[in-house]
PDB file of C-alpha atoms in Angstrom:
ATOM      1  CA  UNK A 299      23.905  45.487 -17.531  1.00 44.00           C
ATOM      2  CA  UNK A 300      27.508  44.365 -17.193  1.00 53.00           C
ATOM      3  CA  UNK A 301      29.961  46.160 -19.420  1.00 65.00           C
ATOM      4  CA  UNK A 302      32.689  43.087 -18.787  1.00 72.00           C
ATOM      5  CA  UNK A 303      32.681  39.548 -20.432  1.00 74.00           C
ATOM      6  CA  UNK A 304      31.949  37.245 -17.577  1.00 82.00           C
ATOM      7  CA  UNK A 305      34.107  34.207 -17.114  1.00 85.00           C
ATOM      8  CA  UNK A 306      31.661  31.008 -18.186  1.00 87.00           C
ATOM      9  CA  UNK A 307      28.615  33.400 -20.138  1.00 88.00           C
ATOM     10  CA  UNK A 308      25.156  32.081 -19.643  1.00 88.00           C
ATOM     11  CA  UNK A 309      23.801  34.990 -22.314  1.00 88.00           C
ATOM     12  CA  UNK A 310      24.561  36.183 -25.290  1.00 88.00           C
ATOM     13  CA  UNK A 311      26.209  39.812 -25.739  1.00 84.00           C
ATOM     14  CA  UNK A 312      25.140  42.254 -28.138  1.00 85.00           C
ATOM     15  CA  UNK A 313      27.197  40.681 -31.067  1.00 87.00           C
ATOM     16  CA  UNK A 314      26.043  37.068 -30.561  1.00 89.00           C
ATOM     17  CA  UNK A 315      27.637  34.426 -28.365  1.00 89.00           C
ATOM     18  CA  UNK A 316      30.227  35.216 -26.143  1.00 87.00           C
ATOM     19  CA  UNK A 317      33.691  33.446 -25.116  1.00 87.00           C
ATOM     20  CA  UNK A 318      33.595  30.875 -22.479  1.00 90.00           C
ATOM     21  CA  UNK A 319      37.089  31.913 -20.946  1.00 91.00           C
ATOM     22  CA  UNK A 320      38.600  28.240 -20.772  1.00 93.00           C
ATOM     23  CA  UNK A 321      37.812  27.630 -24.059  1.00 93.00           C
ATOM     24  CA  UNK A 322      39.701  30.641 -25.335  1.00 92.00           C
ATOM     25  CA  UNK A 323      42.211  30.145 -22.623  1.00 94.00           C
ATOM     26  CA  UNK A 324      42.595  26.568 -24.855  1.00 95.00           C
ATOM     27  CA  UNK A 325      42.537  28.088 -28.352  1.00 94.00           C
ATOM     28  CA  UNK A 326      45.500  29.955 -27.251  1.00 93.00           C
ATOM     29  CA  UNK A 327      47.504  27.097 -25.987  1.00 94.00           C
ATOM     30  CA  UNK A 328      47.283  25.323 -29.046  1.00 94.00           C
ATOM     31  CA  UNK A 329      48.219  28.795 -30.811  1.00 93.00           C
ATOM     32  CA  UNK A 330      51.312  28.565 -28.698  1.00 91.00           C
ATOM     33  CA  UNK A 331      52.215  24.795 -29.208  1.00 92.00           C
ATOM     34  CA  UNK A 332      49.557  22.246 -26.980  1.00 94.00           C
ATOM     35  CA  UNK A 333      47.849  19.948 -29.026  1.00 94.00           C
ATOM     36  CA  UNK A 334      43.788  19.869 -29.622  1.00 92.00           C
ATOM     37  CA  UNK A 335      42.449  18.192 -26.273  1.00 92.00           C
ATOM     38  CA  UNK A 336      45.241  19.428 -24.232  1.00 94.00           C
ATOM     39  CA  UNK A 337      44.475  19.098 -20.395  1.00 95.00           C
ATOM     40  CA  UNK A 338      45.357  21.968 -18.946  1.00 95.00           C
ATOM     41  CA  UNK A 339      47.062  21.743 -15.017  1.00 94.00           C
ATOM     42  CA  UNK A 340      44.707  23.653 -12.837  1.00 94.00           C
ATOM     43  CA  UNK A 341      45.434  24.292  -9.215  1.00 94.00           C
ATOM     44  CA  UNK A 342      45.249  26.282  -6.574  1.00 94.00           C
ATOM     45  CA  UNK A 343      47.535  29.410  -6.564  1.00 89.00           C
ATOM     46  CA  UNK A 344      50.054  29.206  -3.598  1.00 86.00           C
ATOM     47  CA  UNK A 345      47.155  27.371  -1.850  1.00 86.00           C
ATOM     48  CA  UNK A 346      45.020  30.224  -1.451  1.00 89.00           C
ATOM     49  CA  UNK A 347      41.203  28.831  -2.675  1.00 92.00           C
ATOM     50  CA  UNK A 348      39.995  31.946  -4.268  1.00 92.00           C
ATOM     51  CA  UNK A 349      42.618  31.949  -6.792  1.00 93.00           C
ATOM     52  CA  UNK A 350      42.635  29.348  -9.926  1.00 94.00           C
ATOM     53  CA  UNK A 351      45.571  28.927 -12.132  1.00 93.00           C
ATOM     54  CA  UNK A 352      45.215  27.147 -14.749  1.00 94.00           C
ATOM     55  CA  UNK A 353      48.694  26.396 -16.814  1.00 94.00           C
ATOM     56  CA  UNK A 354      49.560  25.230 -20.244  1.00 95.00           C
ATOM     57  CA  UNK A 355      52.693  23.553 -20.368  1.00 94.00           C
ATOM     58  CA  UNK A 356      53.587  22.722 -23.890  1.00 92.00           C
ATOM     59  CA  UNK A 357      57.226  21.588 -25.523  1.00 86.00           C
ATOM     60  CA  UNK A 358      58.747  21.958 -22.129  1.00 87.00           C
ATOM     61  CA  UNK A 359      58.203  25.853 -21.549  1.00 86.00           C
ATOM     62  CA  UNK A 360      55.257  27.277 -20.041  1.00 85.00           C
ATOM     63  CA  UNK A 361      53.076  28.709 -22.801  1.00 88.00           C
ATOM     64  CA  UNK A 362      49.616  30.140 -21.202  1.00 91.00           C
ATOM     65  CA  UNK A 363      48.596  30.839 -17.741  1.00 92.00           C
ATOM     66  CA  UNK A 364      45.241  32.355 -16.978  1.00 93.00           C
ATOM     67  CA  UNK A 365      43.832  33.013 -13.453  1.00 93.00           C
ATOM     68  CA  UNK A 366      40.461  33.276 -12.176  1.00 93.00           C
ATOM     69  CA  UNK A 367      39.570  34.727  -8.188  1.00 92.00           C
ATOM     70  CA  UNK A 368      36.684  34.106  -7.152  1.00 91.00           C
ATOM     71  CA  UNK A 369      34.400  36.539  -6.291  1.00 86.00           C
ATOM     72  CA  UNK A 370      36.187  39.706  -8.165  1.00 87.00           C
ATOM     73  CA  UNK A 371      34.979  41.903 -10.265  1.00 81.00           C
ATOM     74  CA  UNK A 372      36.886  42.849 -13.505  1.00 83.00           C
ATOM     75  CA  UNK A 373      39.444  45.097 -12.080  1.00 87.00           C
ATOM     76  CA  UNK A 374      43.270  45.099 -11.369  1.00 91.00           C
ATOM     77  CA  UNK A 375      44.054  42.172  -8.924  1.00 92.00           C
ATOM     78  CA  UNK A 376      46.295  43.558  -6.140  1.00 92.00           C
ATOM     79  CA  UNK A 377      47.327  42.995  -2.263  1.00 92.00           C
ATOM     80  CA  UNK A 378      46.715  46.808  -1.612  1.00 93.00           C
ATOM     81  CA  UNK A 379      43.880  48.905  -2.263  1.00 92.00           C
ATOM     82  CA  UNK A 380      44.022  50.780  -5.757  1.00 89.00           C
ATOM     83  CA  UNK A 381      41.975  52.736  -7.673  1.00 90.00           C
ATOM     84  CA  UNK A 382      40.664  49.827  -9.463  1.00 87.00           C
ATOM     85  CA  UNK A 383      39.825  47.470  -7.519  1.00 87.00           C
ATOM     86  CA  UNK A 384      38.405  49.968  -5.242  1.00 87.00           C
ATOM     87  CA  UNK A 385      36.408  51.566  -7.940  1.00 87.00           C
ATOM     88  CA  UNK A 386      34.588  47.853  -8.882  1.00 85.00           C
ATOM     89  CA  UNK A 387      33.897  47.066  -5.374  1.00 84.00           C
ATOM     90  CA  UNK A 388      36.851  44.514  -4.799  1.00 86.00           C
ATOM     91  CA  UNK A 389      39.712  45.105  -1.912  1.00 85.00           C
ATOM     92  CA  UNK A 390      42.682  43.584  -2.102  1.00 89.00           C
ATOM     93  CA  UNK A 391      43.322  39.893  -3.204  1.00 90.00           C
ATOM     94  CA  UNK A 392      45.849  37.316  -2.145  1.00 90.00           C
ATOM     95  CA  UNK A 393      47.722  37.974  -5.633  1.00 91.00           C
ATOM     96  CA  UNK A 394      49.342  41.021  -7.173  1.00 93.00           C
ATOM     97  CA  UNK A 395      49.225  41.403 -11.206  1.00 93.00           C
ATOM     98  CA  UNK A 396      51.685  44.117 -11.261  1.00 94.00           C
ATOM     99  CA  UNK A 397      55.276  41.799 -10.318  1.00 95.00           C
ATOM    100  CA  UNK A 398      53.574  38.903 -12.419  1.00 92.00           C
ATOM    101  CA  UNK A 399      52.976  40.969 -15.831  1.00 92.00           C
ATOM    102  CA  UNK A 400      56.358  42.422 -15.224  1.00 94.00           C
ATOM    103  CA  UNK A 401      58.061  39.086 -14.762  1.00 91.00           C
ATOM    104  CA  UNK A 402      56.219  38.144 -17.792  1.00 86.00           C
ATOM    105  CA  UNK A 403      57.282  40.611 -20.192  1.00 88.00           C
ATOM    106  CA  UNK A 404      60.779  39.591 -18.888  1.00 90.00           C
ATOM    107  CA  UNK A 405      60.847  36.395 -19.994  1.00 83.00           C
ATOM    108  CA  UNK A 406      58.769  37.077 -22.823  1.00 78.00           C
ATOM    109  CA  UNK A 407      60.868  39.065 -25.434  1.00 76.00           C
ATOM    110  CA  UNK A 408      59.025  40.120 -29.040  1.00 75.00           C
ATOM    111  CA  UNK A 409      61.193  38.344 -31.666  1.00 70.00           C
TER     112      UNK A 409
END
């Protein structure tokens, strides 16, 4: 049995339903500002196929991004092997979480 939430659940976990990841993806845009029924832009990331961004733009600033690669397992998305990724059976991906987060938290200060 899978110890991760997958990203669109067909079952139910051991608590009852679990989160289709758009739809929480949306209930945090309109947390941060989009209105209910917001359309979300979703694109390819820097062309690459396997990787989905999806971005909420809301009151002029960008306020929810969420990414989806296809074909990876819940671990630490990276161009290099890591421990991670290597541990759930992934290599290395086109995209690597570690600059983004950082860049993130940059531009992301806690009030």
């Amino acid at each position: 049995m899978s110890t991760q939430i997958p990203y669109r659940p067909k079952v139910n976990g051991s608590g009852g339903p679990l989160p289709q990841i758009p739809d929480w993806l949306d209930t945090w845009g309109q947390r941060n500002g989009c209105a209910p029924g917001y359309k979300p832009a979703v694109s390819q990331l820097n062309g690459d196929a396997t990787v989905q961004e999806t971005l909420y733009t809301c009151n002029d600033a960008a306020v929810v991004t969420g990414y989806y690669i296809t074909g990876m397992d819940h671990s630490w998305p990276s161009t290099t092997e890591n421990s991670d990724n290597k541990a759930h059976g992934d290599g290395p991906v086109s995209i690597d979480a570690t600059p983004m987060i950082l860049e993130f938290f940059r531009g992301n200060k806690k009030p």
